[in-house]
């Protein structure tokens, strides 16, 4: 199996080991937005996890981070039909993640507004309150989720500012996205990358290959559902 199609936990751990070996400082999204001026002369790797479908697999990803003593941000969906963040096990999983990592909202504000026939801002305010209730504390940022509705949740931020909702950042802020080398692994396919906001169409290399290029500012998103110990159909 070539590395572009290897989504084992073992390979993922080796990727993060290589990131550290190449001299990157691995930071959370909050770390970056809070201290981006201080990071300008450093090799930075922003570590983001979008929990689209599986909190149980998010815990397995977090265990790799703990083994390597690295940080990151986990963005949690509130409206996923695949998992209930208030179920007994998932509530405990979120609280476990919260002990070690930044937690943010994986926002579906436009999806919610159109499905619920409600004002978008009201939907976001409600979701913020729900996640803060689960966490028992304030959180600092959100990342817009892309789903099956055909709507683009990022469109909400064309005319809105996170500060107006007592938040520090939206994770696709152009000030970051247009100045970094961004990689992500898609749920139904493989890796993709953007260089300073521009999609590189013919580059499907694994993150482990991009690390060798030594981009000063790297930003990576993984989805836990994609990874496995032995095979892709594991729970």
mmCIF file of C-alpha atoms in Angstrom:
data_model
loop_
_atom_site.group_PDB
_atom_site.id
_atom_site.type_symbol
_atom_site.label_atom_id
_atom_site.label_comp_id
_atom_site.label_asym_id
_atom_site.label_seq_id
_atom_site.Cartn_x
_atom_site.Cartn_y
_atom_site.Cartn_z
ATOM 1 C CA UNK A 1 0.000 0.000 0.000
ATOM 2 C CA UNK A 2 1.477 3.366 -0.956
ATOM 3 C CA UNK A 3 1.406 6.144 1.587
ATOM 4 C CA UNK A 4 -1.254 8.168 -0.281
ATOM 5 C CA UNK A 5 -3.743 5.402 0.563
ATOM 6 C CA UNK A 6 -2.414 4.438 3.959
ATOM 7 C CA UNK A 7 -4.726 5.805 6.634
ATOM 8 C CA UNK A 8 -3.645 3.511 9.446
ATOM 9 C CA UNK A 9 -3.099 4.921 12.919
ATOM 10 C CA UNK A 10 0.471 3.637 12.671
ATOM 11 C CA UNK A 11 1.163 5.709 9.549
ATOM 12 C CA UNK A 12 -0.534 8.765 11.057
ATOM 13 C CA UNK A 13 1.684 8.522 14.113
ATOM 14 C CA UNK A 14 4.760 8.290 11.891
ATOM 15 C CA UNK A 15 3.614 11.438 10.062
ATOM 16 C CA UNK A 16 3.474 13.408 13.302
ATOM 17 C CA UNK A 17 6.836 12.027 14.374
ATOM 18 C CA UNK A 18 8.298 13.265 11.097
ATOM 19 C CA UNK A 19 6.709 16.685 11.587
ATOM 20 C CA UNK A 20 8.477 16.984 14.924
ATOM 21 C CA UNK A 21 11.751 15.658 13.474
ATOM 22 C CA UNK A 22 11.724 18.384 10.811
ATOM 23 C CA UNK A 23 11.638 21.079 13.467
ATOM 24 C CA UNK A 24 7.992 22.140 13.372
ATOM 25 C CA UNK A 25 6.205 23.522 16.409
ATOM 26 C CA UNK A 26 2.766 21.895 16.472
ATOM 27 C CA UNK A 27 0.084 24.305 17.676
ATOM 28 C CA UNK A 28 -3.678 24.453 18.077
ATOM 29 C CA UNK A 29 -5.876 26.847 16.119
ATOM 30 C CA UNK A 30 -6.314 29.037 19.186
ATOM 31 C CA UNK A 31 -2.532 29.103 19.708
ATOM 32 C CA UNK A 32 -2.021 30.368 16.176
ATOM 33 C CA UNK A 33 -4.687 33.074 16.184
ATOM 34 C CA UNK A 34 -3.636 34.259 19.638
ATOM 35 C CA UNK A 35 0.096 34.408 18.872
ATOM 36 C CA UNK A 36 0.484 34.594 15.089
ATOM 37 C CA UNK A 37 2.873 37.558 15.330
ATOM 38 C CA UNK A 38 5.166 35.558 17.590
ATOM 39 C CA UNK A 39 5.161 32.618 15.180
ATOM 40 C CA UNK A 40 6.263 34.571 12.105
ATOM 41 C CA UNK A 41 9.876 33.400 12.235
ATOM 42 C CA UNK A 42 9.141 29.800 13.234
ATOM 43 C CA UNK A 43 8.180 26.615 11.413
ATOM 44 C CA UNK A 44 4.570 26.146 12.481
ATOM 45 C CA UNK A 45 2.213 23.223 11.948
ATOM 46 C CA UNK A 46 -1.415 23.968 12.865
ATOM 47 C CA UNK A 47 -3.069 20.737 13.956
ATOM 48 C CA UNK A 48 -6.827 20.563 13.410
ATOM 49 C CA UNK A 49 -9.258 17.641 13.747
ATOM 50 C CA UNK A 50 -12.819 17.911 12.396
ATOM 51 C CA UNK A 51 -15.026 15.354 14.138
ATOM 52 C CA UNK A 52 -17.570 14.829 11.376
ATOM 53 C CA UNK A 53 -18.816 11.316 12.093
ATOM 54 C CA UNK A 54 -17.086 9.561 14.988
ATOM 55 C CA UNK A 55 -16.146 10.684 18.475
ATOM 56 C CA UNK A 56 -14.844 7.217 19.322
ATOM 57 C CA UNK A 57 -12.258 7.510 16.541
ATOM 58 C CA UNK A 58 -11.458 11.050 17.696
ATOM 59 C CA UNK A 59 -10.367 9.541 21.010
ATOM 60 C CA UNK A 60 -8.041 7.168 19.145
ATOM 61 C CA UNK A 61 -6.505 10.123 17.303
ATOM 62 C CA UNK A 62 -6.104 11.983 20.587
ATOM 63 C CA UNK A 63 -4.249 9.015 22.069
ATOM 64 C CA UNK A 64 -1.615 9.399 19.334
ATOM 65 C CA UNK A 65 -1.273 13.076 20.235
ATOM 66 C CA UNK A 66 -0.852 12.181 23.910
ATOM 67 C CA UNK A 67 1.841 9.623 23.110
ATOM 68 C CA UNK A 68 3.776 12.277 21.227
ATOM 69 C CA UNK A 69 2.960 15.095 23.663
ATOM 70 C CA UNK A 70 1.508 17.342 20.962
ATOM 71 C CA UNK A 71 -1.490 19.648 20.944
ATOM 72 C CA UNK A 72 -4.332 20.334 18.526
ATOM 73 C CA UNK A 73 -7.932 21.474 18.137
ATOM 74 C CA UNK A 74 -10.959 19.180 17.903
ATOM 75 C CA UNK A 75 -14.056 20.716 16.294
ATOM 76 C CA UNK A 76 -17.294 19.039 17.405
ATOM 77 C CA UNK A 77 -20.541 18.867 15.411
ATOM 78 C CA UNK A 78 -23.780 19.298 17.325
ATOM 79 C CA UNK A 79 -26.212 18.215 14.582
ATOM 80 C CA UNK A 80 -24.594 15.090 13.158
ATOM 81 C CA UNK A 81 -27.115 12.272 12.646
ATOM 82 C CA UNK A 82 -24.185 9.875 13.100
ATOM 83 C CA UNK A 83 -23.471 10.769 16.721
ATOM 84 C CA UNK A 84 -25.145 12.518 19.627
ATOM 85 C CA UNK A 85 -22.746 14.735 21.611
ATOM 86 C CA UNK A 86 -25.086 14.449 24.622
ATOM 87 C CA UNK A 87 -25.215 10.646 24.700
ATOM 88 C CA UNK A 88 -23.521 9.200 27.765
ATOM 89 C CA UNK A 89 -20.416 7.867 26.018
ATOM 90 C CA UNK A 90 -19.968 10.817 23.675
ATOM 91 C CA UNK A 91 -20.385 13.368 26.453
ATOM 92 C CA UNK A 92 -17.622 11.579 28.354
ATOM 93 C CA UNK A 93 -15.472 11.488 25.200
ATOM 94 C CA UNK A 94 -15.810 15.247 24.731
ATOM 95 C CA UNK A 95 -14.919 15.830 28.373
ATOM 96 C CA UNK A 96 -11.874 13.567 27.946
ATOM 97 C CA UNK A 97 -10.729 15.525 24.885
ATOM 98 C CA UNK A 98 -11.276 18.782 26.748
ATOM 99 C CA UNK A 99 -8.734 17.781 29.407
ATOM 100 C CA UNK A 100 -5.891 17.915 26.902
ATOM 101 C CA UNK A 101 -6.948 19.809 23.765
ATOM 102 C CA UNK A 102 -8.739 22.873 22.525
ATOM 103 C CA UNK A 103 -12.383 22.155 21.675
ATOM 104 C CA UNK A 104 -14.273 24.241 19.113
ATOM 105 C CA UNK A 105 -17.579 24.153 17.258
ATOM 106 C CA UNK A 106 -17.825 22.460 13.856
ATOM 107 C CA UNK A 107 -20.449 24.920 12.707
ATOM 108 C CA UNK A 108 -23.397 24.224 10.390
ATOM 109 C CA UNK A 109 -25.000 27.633 10.771
ATOM 110 C CA UNK A 110 -26.449 27.984 7.255
ATOM 111 C CA UNK A 111 -27.519 24.348 7.108
ATOM 112 C CA UNK A 112 -29.347 24.836 10.406
ATOM 113 C CA UNK A 113 -30.935 28.123 9.397
ATOM 114 C CA UNK A 114 -32.323 26.709 6.170
ATOM 115 C CA UNK A 115 -33.423 23.376 7.628
ATOM 116 C CA UNK A 116 -34.942 24.885 10.776
ATOM 117 C CA UNK A 117 -36.272 27.979 8.962
ATOM 118 C CA UNK A 118 -34.553 30.197 11.538
ATOM 119 C CA UNK A 119 -32.314 33.237 11.491
ATOM 120 C CA UNK A 120 -28.694 32.199 10.931
ATOM 121 C CA UNK A 121 -27.302 34.267 13.788
ATOM 122 C CA UNK A 122 -29.882 32.877 16.176
ATOM 123 C CA UNK A 123 -28.843 29.353 15.172
ATOM 124 C CA UNK A 124 -25.191 30.115 15.839
ATOM 125 C CA UNK A 125 -25.908 31.742 19.199
ATOM 126 C CA UNK A 126 -27.930 28.687 20.205
ATOM 127 C CA UNK A 127 -25.154 26.292 19.153
ATOM 128 C CA UNK A 128 -22.553 28.307 21.045
ATOM 129 C CA UNK A 129 -24.660 28.088 24.199
ATOM 130 C CA UNK A 130 -25.127 24.334 23.772
ATOM 131 C CA UNK A 131 -21.422 23.609 23.321
ATOM 132 C CA UNK A 132 -20.475 25.908 26.197
ATOM 133 C CA UNK A 133 -22.972 24.035 28.366
ATOM 134 C CA UNK A 134 -21.385 20.704 27.422
ATOM 135 C CA UNK A 135 -17.887 22.040 28.063
ATOM 136 C CA UNK A 136 -18.827 23.983 31.166
ATOM 137 C CA UNK A 137 -16.699 26.836 29.860
ATOM 138 C CA UNK A 138 -16.216 29.296 27.037
ATOM 139 C CA UNK A 139 -14.589 28.173 23.789
ATOM 140 C CA UNK A 140 -12.706 30.357 21.325
ATOM 141 C CA UNK A 141 -13.297 29.326 17.740
ATOM 142 C CA UNK A 142 -15.241 27.417 15.158
ATOM 143 C CA UNK A 143 -14.667 25.733 11.821
ATOM 144 C CA UNK A 144 -17.377 25.664 9.179
ATOM 145 C CA UNK A 145 -18.536 22.167 8.250
ATOM 146 C CA UNK A 146 -19.186 21.126 4.665
ATOM 147 C CA UNK A 147 -21.939 18.560 4.319
ATOM 148 C CA UNK A 148 -24.557 17.198 1.943
ATOM 149 C CA UNK A 149 -27.037 20.085 1.910
ATOM 150 C CA UNK A 150 -25.505 22.014 -0.979
ATOM 151 C CA UNK A 151 -25.180 25.115 1.200
ATOM 152 C CA UNK A 152 -21.784 26.591 2.094
ATOM 153 C CA UNK A 153 -21.590 27.338 5.806
ATOM 154 C CA UNK A 154 -18.591 29.597 5.168
ATOM 155 C CA UNK A 155 -20.919 32.021 3.372
ATOM 156 C CA UNK A 156 -22.161 33.193 6.775
ATOM 157 C CA UNK A 157 -18.762 34.767 7.420
ATOM 158 C CA UNK A 158 -18.830 36.972 4.341
ATOM 159 C CA UNK A 159 -20.897 39.484 6.326
ATOM 160 C CA UNK A 160 -20.225 38.456 9.925
ATOM 161 C CA UNK A 161 -17.300 38.574 12.316
ATOM 162 C CA UNK A 162 -16.480 35.994 15.014
ATOM 163 C CA UNK A 163 -15.871 38.816 17.493
ATOM 164 C CA UNK A 164 -19.563 39.691 17.297
ATOM 165 C CA UNK A 165 -20.293 36.264 18.766
ATOM 166 C CA UNK A 166 -17.631 36.505 21.475
ATOM 167 C CA UNK A 167 -15.320 34.211 19.509
ATOM 168 C CA UNK A 168 -11.666 34.674 18.547
ATOM 169 C CA UNK A 169 -11.668 33.071 15.105
ATOM 170 C CA UNK A 170 -13.249 31.115 12.268
ATOM 171 C CA UNK A 171 -10.732 28.470 11.249
ATOM 172 C CA UNK A 172 -10.824 29.281 7.513
ATOM 173 C CA UNK A 173 -10.040 32.958 8.082
ATOM 174 C CA UNK A 174 -8.411 34.303 4.919
ATOM 175 C CA UNK A 175 -5.567 35.817 6.933
ATOM 176 C CA UNK A 176 -4.496 32.230 7.664
ATOM 177 C CA UNK A 177 -5.743 30.283 4.656
ATOM 178 C CA UNK A 178 -4.176 32.656 2.120
ATOM 179 C CA UNK A 179 -0.786 32.550 3.832
ATOM 180 C CA UNK A 180 -0.228 28.873 4.568
ATOM 181 C CA UNK A 181 0.277 25.525 2.898
ATOM 182 C CA UNK A 182 -2.984 23.699 3.670
ATOM 183 C CA UNK A 183 -3.526 19.954 3.523
ATOM 184 C CA UNK A 184 -6.622 17.898 4.209
ATOM 185 C CA UNK A 185 -7.792 14.347 3.738
ATOM 186 C CA UNK A 186 -11.286 13.949 2.276
ATOM 187 C CA UNK A 187 -13.781 11.480 3.696
ATOM 188 C CA UNK A 188 -14.430 9.630 0.436
ATOM 189 C CA UNK A 189 -11.098 10.110 -1.302
ATOM 190 C CA UNK A 190 -7.558 11.078 -0.393
ATOM 191 C CA UNK A 191 -5.343 14.051 0.277
ATOM 192 C CA UNK A 192 -5.702 17.495 -1.246
ATOM 193 C CA UNK A 193 -3.625 20.628 -0.791
ATOM 194 C CA UNK A 194 -3.815 24.379 -1.258
ATOM 195 C CA UNK A 195 -0.850 26.723 -1.480
ATOM 196 C CA UNK A 196 -1.770 30.194 -0.190
ATOM 197 C CA UNK A 197 -5.432 29.661 -1.013
ATOM 198 C CA UNK A 198 -4.964 28.040 -4.423
ATOM 199 C CA UNK A 199 -5.903 24.401 -4.967
ATOM 200 C CA UNK A 200 -3.093 22.340 -6.482
ATOM 201 C CA UNK A 201 -5.164 20.085 -8.724
ATOM 202 C CA UNK A 202 -2.608 17.431 -9.591
ATOM 203 C CA UNK A 203 -0.976 17.029 -6.177
ATOM 204 C CA UNK A 204 -2.567 14.134 -4.260
ATOM 205 C CA UNK A 205 0.502 13.304 -2.206
ATOM 206 C CA UNK A 206 0.227 12.202 1.403
ATOM 207 C CA UNK A 207 1.007 14.750 4.099
ATOM 208 C CA UNK A 208 4.203 12.829 4.839
ATOM 209 C CA UNK A 209 5.542 13.969 1.444
ATOM 210 C CA UNK A 210 4.541 17.619 1.884
ATOM 211 C CA UNK A 211 6.417 17.784 5.169
ATOM 212 C CA UNK A 212 9.668 17.257 3.265
ATOM 213 C CA UNK A 213 9.076 20.519 1.379
ATOM 214 C CA UNK A 214 9.584 22.480 4.618
ATOM 215 C CA UNK A 215 6.817 25.063 4.155
ATOM 216 C CA UNK A 216 7.171 27.565 6.984
ATOM 217 C CA UNK A 217 3.461 27.609 7.866
ATOM 218 C CA UNK A 218 1.531 24.377 7.429
ATOM 219 C CA UNK A 219 -2.130 23.869 8.288
ATOM 220 C CA UNK A 220 -3.582 20.373 8.301
ATOM 221 C CA UNK A 221 -7.098 18.995 8.816
ATOM 222 C CA UNK A 222 -7.865 15.352 9.454
ATOM 223 C CA UNK A 223 -11.193 13.580 9.941
ATOM 224 C CA UNK A 224 -10.984 10.720 12.459
ATOM 225 C CA UNK A 225 -13.493 8.566 10.556
ATOM 226 C CA UNK A 226 -10.873 8.148 7.796
ATOM 227 C CA UNK A 227 -8.340 6.313 9.977
ATOM 228 C CA UNK A 228 -8.148 2.755 11.253
ATOM 229 C CA UNK A 229 -6.005 0.131 12.947
ATOM 230 C CA UNK A 230 -6.486 -2.706 10.414
ATOM 231 C CA UNK A 231 -9.123 -1.747 7.840
ATOM 232 C CA UNK A 232 -11.358 1.128 6.716
ATOM 233 C CA UNK A 233 -14.626 -0.377 8.035
ATOM 234 C CA UNK A 234 -13.687 -0.371 11.697
ATOM 235 C CA UNK A 235 -15.958 1.329 14.244
#
